[in-house]
Short mmCIF file of C-alpha atoms in Angstrom, two decimals:
data_model
loop_
_atom_site.label_atom_id
_atom_site.label_comp_id
_atom_site.label_asym_id
_atom_site.label_seq_id
_atom_site.Cartn_x
_atom_site.Cartn_y
_atom_site.Cartn_z
CA UNK A 1 -8.78 20.20 31.55
CA UNK A 2 -8.67 20.18 27.74
CA UNK A 3 -4.97 21.12 27.91
CA UNK A 4 -4.27 18.01 29.98
CA UNK A 5 -6.12 15.77 27.47
CA UNK A 6 -3.96 17.25 24.71
CA UNK A 7 -0.81 16.69 26.78
CA UNK A 8 -1.72 13.04 27.43
CA UNK A 9 -2.39 12.36 23.73
CA UNK A 10 0.84 14.11 22.73
CA UNK A 11 2.82 12.13 25.31
CA UNK A 12 1.43 8.80 24.04
CA UNK A 13 2.13 9.84 20.45
CA UNK A 14 5.73 10.87 21.16
CA UNK A 15 6.44 7.75 23.24
CA UNK A 16 5.30 5.33 20.56
CA UNK A 17 6.89 7.24 17.69
CA UNK A 18 10.24 7.22 19.50
CA UNK A 19 9.75 3.54 20.35
CA UNK A 20 9.19 2.81 16.66
CA UNK A 21 12.43 4.48 15.67
CA UNK A 22 14.38 2.79 18.50
CA UNK A 23 12.96 -0.60 17.47
CA UNK A 24 14.79 -0.22 14.14
CA UNK A 25 18.04 -0.52 16.11
CA UNK A 26 16.95 -3.18 18.63
CA UNK A 27 15.73 -5.89 16.27
CA UNK A 28 17.99 -8.15 14.16
CA UNK A 29 16.44 -8.32 10.68
CA UNK A 30 14.06 -6.72 8.17
CA UNK A 31 10.87 -8.51 9.23
CA UNK A 32 11.11 -7.86 12.96
CA UNK A 33 12.05 -4.24 12.25
CA UNK A 34 8.92 -3.90 10.12
CA UNK A 35 6.86 -5.04 13.14
CA UNK A 36 8.20 -2.26 15.31
CA UNK A 37 8.21 0.41 12.63
CA UNK A 38 4.70 -0.16 11.23
CA UNK A 39 2.75 -0.73 14.42
CA UNK A 40 4.36 1.87 16.64
CA UNK A 41 4.46 4.73 14.16
CA UNK A 42 0.86 4.13 13.03
CA UNK A 43 -0.34 4.13 16.62
CA UNK A 44 1.72 7.20 17.45
CA UNK A 45 0.31 9.10 14.47
CA UNK A 46 -3.26 8.21 15.48
CA UNK A 47 -2.71 9.90 18.83
CA UNK A 48 -0.96 12.91 17.28
CA UNK A 49 -4.03 13.43 15.05
CA UNK A 50 -6.37 12.96 18.03
CA UNK A 51 -4.47 15.66 19.92
CA UNK A 52 -4.79 18.04 16.94
CA UNK A 53 -8.53 17.27 16.61
CA UNK A 54 -9.19 17.91 20.32
CA UNK A 55 -7.22 21.16 20.05
CA UNK A 56 -9.17 22.19 16.92
CA UNK A 57 -12.58 21.48 18.49
CA UNK A 58 -11.55 23.46 21.54
CA UNK A 59 -10.51 26.38 19.33
CA UNK A 60 -13.83 26.22 17.44
CA UNK A 61 -15.63 26.63 20.76
CA UNK A 62 -13.32 29.45 21.83
CA UNK A 63 -13.09 31.50 18.62
CA UNK A 64 -15.65 30.11 16.16
CA UNK A 65 -13.13 30.41 13.33
CA UNK A 66 -13.97 27.93 10.47
CA UNK A 67 -10.22 27.46 9.88
CA UNK A 68 -10.17 25.06 12.84
CA UNK A 69 -12.97 22.97 11.34
CA UNK A 70 -10.77 22.57 8.24
CA UNK A 71 -7.82 21.66 10.47
CA UNK A 72 -9.77 18.86 12.18
CA UNK A 73 -11.26 17.43 8.97
CA UNK A 74 -8.01 17.57 7.00
CA UNK A 75 -6.00 15.83 9.71
CA UNK A 76 -8.72 13.15 9.84
CA UNK A 77 -8.33 12.60 6.07
CA UNK A 78 -4.54 12.35 6.50
CA UNK A 79 -5.05 9.78 9.27
CA UNK A 80 -7.39 7.66 7.11
CA UNK A 81 -4.89 7.78 4.22
CA UNK A 82 -2.11 6.60 6.55
CA UNK A 83 -4.24 3.84 8.09
CA UNK A 84 -5.07 2.44 4.67
CA UNK A 85 -1.59 2.70 3.16
CA UNK A 86 0.76 1.80 6.02
CA UNK A 87 0.01 -1.93 6.50
CA UNK A 88 -0.14 -2.43 2.72
CA UNK A 89 3.29 -0.85 2.31
CA UNK A 90 4.71 -3.04 5.09
CA UNK A 91 3.30 -6.14 3.39
CA UNK A 92 4.84 -5.07 0.07
CA UNK A 93 8.27 -4.57 1.66
CA UNK A 94 8.11 -7.92 3.49
CA UNK A 95 7.15 -9.83 0.35
CA UNK A 96 9.78 -8.04 -1.76
CA UNK A 97 12.50 -8.71 0.84
CA UNK A 98 11.62 -12.40 0.97
CA UNK A 99 11.45 -12.79 -2.81
CA UNK A 100 14.79 -11.02 -3.25
CA UNK A 101 16.42 -13.54 -0.92
CA UNK A 102 16.73 -12.05 2.58
CA UNK A 103 16.06 -14.85 5.05
CA UNK A 104 14.50 -14.08 8.43
CA UNK A 105 17.25 -14.14 11.07
CA UNK A 106 16.95 -16.60 13.99
CA UNK A 107 13.75 -18.05 12.51
CA UNK A 108 12.40 -21.24 14.05
CA UNK A 109 10.22 -22.01 11.00
CA UNK A 110 9.94 -20.58 7.48
CA UNK A 111 6.88 -21.98 5.74
CA UNK A 112 7.01 -19.41 2.92
CA UNK A 113 10.53 -20.54 1.94
CA UNK A 114 9.27 -24.15 1.73
CA UNK A 115 6.40 -23.07 -0.51
CA UNK A 116 8.69 -21.12 -2.85
CA UNK A 117 11.14 -24.03 -3.14
CA UNK A 118 8.27 -26.47 -3.70
CA UNK A 119 7.14 -24.46 -6.71
CA UNK A 120 10.61 -24.26 -8.18
CA UNK A 121 11.33 -28.00 -7.81
CA UNK B 1 0.50 32.74 17.48
CA UNK B 2 2.44 29.56 18.19
CA UNK B 3 1.00 26.73 20.27
CA UNK B 4 4.15 25.64 22.02
CA UNK B 5 3.06 22.14 23.12
CA UNK B 6 2.61 21.01 19.51
CA UNK B 7 5.90 22.62 18.57
CA UNK B 8 7.82 20.64 21.23
CA UNK B 9 6.02 17.47 20.15
CA UNK B 10 7.16 18.07 16.57
CA UNK B 11 10.74 18.58 17.79
CA UNK B 12 10.73 15.22 19.60
CA UNK B 13 9.31 13.52 16.50
CA UNK B 14 12.13 15.11 14.49
CA UNK B 15 14.54 13.51 16.97
CA UNK B 16 12.89 10.14 16.23
CA UNK B 17 13.29 10.82 12.51
CA UNK B 18 16.98 11.45 13.15
CA UNK B 19 17.34 8.07 14.92
CA UNK B 20 15.61 6.46 11.93
CA UNK B 21 17.97 8.25 9.56
CA UNK B 22 20.94 6.56 11.30
CA UNK B 23 19.39 3.18 10.40
CA UNK B 24 18.92 4.33 6.78
CA UNK B 25 22.62 5.24 6.61
CA UNK B 26 23.92 2.12 8.46
CA UNK B 27 21.46 -0.47 7.12
CA UNK B 28 23.47 -3.47 5.93
CA UNK B 29 21.01 -4.47 3.20
CA UNK B 30 18.64 -2.67 0.82
CA UNK B 31 15.36 -3.79 2.52
CA UNK B 32 16.69 -2.43 5.83
CA UNK B 33 17.06 0.97 4.24
CA UNK B 34 13.59 0.75 2.68
CA UNK B 35 12.08 -0.02 6.08
CA UNK B 36 13.91 3.01 7.43
CA UNK B 37 12.57 5.25 4.67
CA UNK B 38 9.02 3.94 5.21
CA UNK B 39 9.23 4.74 8.93
CA UNK B 40 10.67 8.16 8.10
CA UNK B 41 7.67 8.91 5.85
CA UNK B 42 5.17 8.14 8.62
CA UNK B 43 7.15 10.24 11.12
CA UNK B 44 7.28 13.16 8.68
CA UNK B 45 3.49 13.03 8.22
CA UNK B 46 2.99 13.08 12.01
CA UNK B 47 5.48 15.93 12.36
CA UNK B 48 3.81 17.95 9.60
CA UNK B 49 0.39 17.60 11.23
CA UNK B 50 1.79 18.74 14.57
CA UNK B 51 3.61 21.67 12.93
CA UNK B 52 0.41 22.65 11.13
CA UNK B 53 -1.36 22.83 14.49
CA UNK B 54 1.59 24.65 16.07
CA UNK B 55 1.87 27.38 13.45
CA UNK B 56 -1.92 27.53 12.93
CA UNK B 57 -1.64 26.83 9.19
CA UNK B 58 -4.03 24.34 7.55
CA UNK B 59 -1.90 24.18 4.40
CA UNK B 60 0.77 22.09 6.23
CA UNK B 61 -1.86 19.42 6.89
CA UNK B 62 -2.89 19.43 3.21
CA UNK B 63 0.73 18.79 2.31
CA UNK B 64 0.78 15.93 4.84
CA UNK B 65 -2.15 14.25 3.02
CA UNK B 66 -0.41 14.47 -0.36
CA UNK B 67 2.89 13.35 1.17
CA UNK B 68 1.25 10.27 2.76
CA UNK B 69 -0.27 9.15 -0.55
CA UNK B 70 2.83 9.84 -2.66
CA UNK B 71 5.24 8.16 -0.22
CA UNK B 72 3.02 5.06 -0.32
CA UNK B 73 3.36 4.94 -4.10
CA UNK B 74 7.13 5.37 -3.71
CA UNK B 75 7.34 2.45 -1.27
CA UNK B 76 5.29 0.25 -3.60
CA UNK B 77 7.55 1.07 -6.57
CA UNK B 78 10.72 0.27 -4.61
CA UNK B 79 9.18 -3.00 -3.37
CA UNK B 80 8.17 -3.96 -6.89
CA UNK B 81 11.69 -3.21 -8.11
CA UNK B 82 13.25 -5.28 -5.31
CA UNK B 83 11.20 -8.38 -6.04
CA UNK B 84 12.47 -8.54 -9.60
CA UNK B 85 11.46 -5.88 -12.07
CA UNK B 86 8.27 -4.19 -13.16
CA UNK B 87 6.18 -6.74 -14.97
CA UNK C 1 -23.29 2.08 -11.76
CA UNK C 2 -19.54 2.35 -11.28
CA UNK C 3 -19.75 5.98 -12.49
CA UNK C 4 -22.26 6.80 -9.75
CA UNK C 5 -20.14 5.12 -7.07
CA UNK C 6 -16.95 6.95 -7.91
CA UNK C 7 -18.86 10.24 -8.43
CA UNK C 8 -20.45 9.98 -4.98
CA UNK C 9 -17.19 9.17 -3.24
CA UNK C 10 -15.18 11.91 -4.99
CA UNK C 11 -17.91 14.42 -4.17
CA UNK C 12 -17.99 13.37 -0.50
CA UNK C 13 -14.20 13.72 -0.31
CA UNK C 14 -14.42 17.16 -1.95
CA UNK C 15 -17.08 18.24 0.55
CA UNK C 16 -14.96 17.03 3.48
CA UNK C 17 -11.89 18.87 2.19
CA UNK C 18 -13.68 22.16 1.46
CA UNK C 19 -15.93 22.41 4.53
CA UNK C 20 -15.73 25.78 6.24
CA UNK C 21 -15.50 28.02 3.16
CA UNK C 22 -18.67 29.95 4.10
CA UNK C 23 -19.15 30.04 7.80
CA UNK C 24 -19.06 26.39 8.85
CA UNK C 25 -20.70 25.26 5.58
CA UNK C 26 -19.89 25.32 1.87
CA UNK C 27 -20.04 28.24 -0.50
CA UNK C 28 -21.99 27.77 -3.76
CA UNK C 29 -18.89 28.08 -5.96
CA UNK C 30 -17.15 25.24 -4.11
CA UNK C 31 -20.16 22.94 -4.53
CA UNK C 32 -20.40 23.65 -8.28
CA UNK C 33 -16.67 23.11 -8.78
CA UNK C 34 -16.97 19.91 -6.72
CA UNK C 35 -19.72 18.54 -8.98
CA UNK C 36 -17.64 19.28 -12.08
CA UNK C 37 -14.44 17.67 -10.73
CA UNK C 38 -16.29 14.65 -9.29
CA UNK C 39 -17.91 14.11 -12.71
CA UNK C 40 -14.46 14.21 -14.36
CA UNK C 41 -13.07 11.69 -11.86
CA UNK C 42 -16.13 9.47 -12.24
CA UNK C 43 -15.92 9.45 -16.04
CA UNK C 44 -12.22 8.71 -16.13
CA UNK C 45 -12.31 5.86 -13.58
CA UNK C 46 -15.56 4.13 -14.52
CA UNK C 47 -13.74 1.38 -16.41
CA UNK C 48 -11.23 0.74 -13.60
CA UNK C 49 -13.74 0.23 -10.79
CA UNK C 50 -15.23 -3.24 -11.10
CA UNK C 51 -18.77 -4.48 -11.57
CA UNK C 52 -19.55 -5.16 -7.91
CA UNK C 53 -18.98 -1.52 -7.01
CA UNK C 54 -22.42 -0.77 -5.61
CA UNK C 55 -21.57 -2.54 -2.34
CA UNK C 56 -19.41 0.52 -1.51
CA UNK C 57 -22.61 2.59 -1.24
CA UNK C 58 -24.28 0.39 1.36
CA UNK C 59 -24.56 2.50 4.57
CA UNK C 60 -24.96 -0.56 6.79
CA UNK C 61 -21.54 -1.76 5.59
CA UNK C 62 -19.93 1.57 6.43
CA UNK C 63 -21.47 1.49 9.88
CA UNK C 64 -20.00 -1.99 10.25
CA UNK C 65 -16.57 -0.71 9.23
CA UNK C 66 -16.81 2.12 11.75
CA UNK C 67 -17.78 -0.23 14.59
CA UNK C 68 -14.98 -2.60 13.57
CA UNK C 69 -12.36 0.17 13.43
CA UNK C 70 -13.27 1.71 16.77
CA UNK C 71 -13.95 -1.54 18.64
CA UNK C 72 -11.90 -4.70 17.98
CA UNK C 73 -9.29 -3.20 15.64
CA UNK C 74 -8.36 -0.34 17.96
CA UNK C 75 -8.23 -2.64 20.97
CA UNK C 76 -6.01 -5.02 18.99
CA UNK C 77 -3.70 -2.13 18.12
CA UNK C 78 -3.41 -1.09 21.78
CA UNK C 79 -2.42 -4.65 22.72
CA UNK C 80 -0.03 -4.83 19.75
CA UNK C 81 1.81 -1.70 20.77
CA UNK C 82 2.36 -2.76 24.35
CA UNK C 83 3.51 -6.15 23.03
CA UNK C 84 6.04 -4.50 20.70
CA UNK C 85 7.15 -2.14 23.49
CA UNK C 86 7.80 -5.16 25.71
CA UNK C 87 9.82 -6.87 22.98
CA UNK C 88 11.81 -3.71 22.20
CA UNK C 89 12.77 -3.29 25.85
CA UNK C 90 13.53 -6.93 26.70
CA UNK C 91 14.66 -8.14 23.26
CA UNK C 92 12.85 -11.46 23.78
CA UNK C 93 11.91 -12.72 20.28
CA UNK C 94 11.41 -16.07 18.55
CA UNK C 95 10.50 -15.16 14.96
CA UNK C 96 9.25 -17.38 12.17
CA UNK C 97 6.98 -17.44 9.12
CA UNK C 98 3.95 -19.72 9.52
CA UNK C 99 1.26 -20.81 7.09
CA UNK C 100 -2.23 -19.91 8.27
CA UNK C 101 -5.18 -21.58 6.53
CA UNK C 102 -8.19 -19.27 6.22
CA UNK C 103 -11.70 -19.72 4.87
CA UNK C 104 -12.55 -16.62 2.82
CA UNK C 105 -14.18 -16.11 -0.58
CA UNK C 106 -13.15 -12.87 -2.27
CA UNK C 107 -10.23 -10.48 -2.46
CA UNK C 108 -11.80 -7.73 -0.35
CA UNK C 109 -11.96 -10.15 2.57
CA UNK C 110 -8.30 -11.09 2.10
CA UNK C 111 -7.34 -7.41 2.06
CA UNK C 112 -9.26 -6.63 5.25
CA UNK C 113 -7.91 -9.67 7.08
CA UNK C 114 -4.27 -9.19 6.10
CA UNK C 115 -4.28 -5.46 6.90
CA UNK C 116 -5.86 -6.21 10.28
CA UNK C 117 -3.27 -8.92 10.96
CA UNK C 118 -0.46 -6.49 10.19
CA UNK C 119 -1.76 -4.00 12.76
CA UNK C 120 -2.40 -6.51 15.57
CA UNK C 121 -0.13 -8.18 18.13
CA UNK C 122 3.10 -9.72 16.92
CA UNK C 123 2.07 -10.62 13.37
CA UNK C 124 2.86 -9.28 9.89
CA UNK C 125 1.39 -10.62 6.64
CA UNK C 126 4.12 -11.58 4.17
CA UNK C 127 1.94 -13.01 1.39
CA UNK C 128 -1.67 -13.94 0.71
CA UNK C 129 -2.46 -16.90 -1.53
CA UNK C 130 -6.16 -16.95 -2.43
CA UNK C 131 -5.67 -20.00 -4.68
CA UNK C 132 -4.55 -22.24 -1.79
CA UNK C 133 -6.68 -20.37 0.80
CA UNK C 134 -3.75 -19.50 3.05
CA UNK C 135 -1.89 -16.51 4.44
CA UNK C 136 1.82 -16.50 5.16
CA UNK C 137 2.33 -14.61 8.39
CA UNK C 138 5.56 -13.51 10.05
CA UNK C 139 5.13 -14.09 13.76
CA UNK C 140 7.48 -12.35 16.17
CA UNK C 141 7.03 -14.96 18.91
CA UNK C 142 5.97 -18.31 17.43
CA UNK C 143 3.65 -20.22 19.76
CA UNK C 144 2.29 -22.74 17.24
CA UNK C 145 4.39 -23.82 14.27
CA UNK C 146 1.50 -25.17 12.17
CA UNK C 147 -1.76 -23.50 13.17
CA UNK C 148 -4.91 -25.26 11.98
CA UNK C 149 -7.03 -22.10 11.81
CA UNK C 150 -6.48 -18.35 12.00
CA UNK C 151 -7.67 -18.28 15.63
CA UNK C 152 -4.25 -18.24 17.42
CA UNK C 153 -2.91 -15.61 14.98
CA UNK C 154 -5.80 -13.25 14.36
CA UNK C 155 -8.39 -13.93 17.08
CA UNK C 156 -11.87 -12.96 15.91
CA UNK C 157 -10.75 -10.92 12.89
CA UNK C 158 -11.55 -13.66 10.36
CA UNK C 159 -15.22 -13.54 11.35
CA UNK C 160 -15.27 -9.76 10.97
CA UNK C 161 -13.50 -9.87 7.61
CA UNK C 162 -15.95 -12.47 6.29
CA UNK C 163 -18.90 -10.31 7.32
CA UNK C 164 -17.51 -6.97 6.10
CA UNK C 165 -16.11 -8.00 2.73
CA UNK C 166 -19.22 -9.78 1.46
#
């Protein structure tokens, strides 16, 4: 029962992590690649951590070893650190790419470009 | 004792990291490579957590925490450099 | 005040990281070392953390964050991932950067809203401009070239951000 929960979480995690790395090759430019990379890998890592936490709680029940309590809490801290830093890093890359002059490919509208040119003129 | 399911999960995530590494090497422009490196960092954190569970060592997960925070600072520094210098 | 806030949070983080040193609880040495290190961190960062720091100690706010993270944010992330999976497989995209006017007051609210937007379906914050009360959002499939509010982009997240960042 608990094994199958762990398998399901691991399968979701692996699927979305692989999808994130494939999306780097499917999309045409920096911004669309950031979409795939940030969302999919964050989601995949959430489920990897959930699988580890379920496994650790199960091991606490089985063996009562406090090492598994540490394992669950530390992976939770790693997850919170990733959740806080990942979207901020993506935003920083997107802004830096735009300011250094990489235009979004196949864009139908670019309001940020208009704003930057309006300030320069 | 090795928990094999986590070990195989970590191997598949390493495969994903390899696919990402191809983008880092090909990437026509600098931001493309930075996106690749950012993705690689997240995948490495996930892989380290899974390996920590597989080998039953909590210290791997501690390293994953430190790696997540330091790679974020690295990404921010590269982004700041790309947008025109450290003011 | 800012010393107390950063002391409390460093000490809580220390307790989380060292749980399980004596049975399932903490040994006395770890707690004493935690108090010493948290005091060092609190003293060295008390000038960096701003004046309005005591809002980080409000338990009702942390309960709100927890409800927000488990409820609407997680559901938004599930939708976002299936959306991205669909676009990766079919390759059907129509990207563009749109200007989204928002009605927020302080920087914490902008941070919450733009991080939420980045993790939810098809949108990625490129820049936030508090002085003109607007966000610039990269949209992977543009449905509305000049949105009048943040509703088509972010759904109900603006309401949540306004409540949580107060």
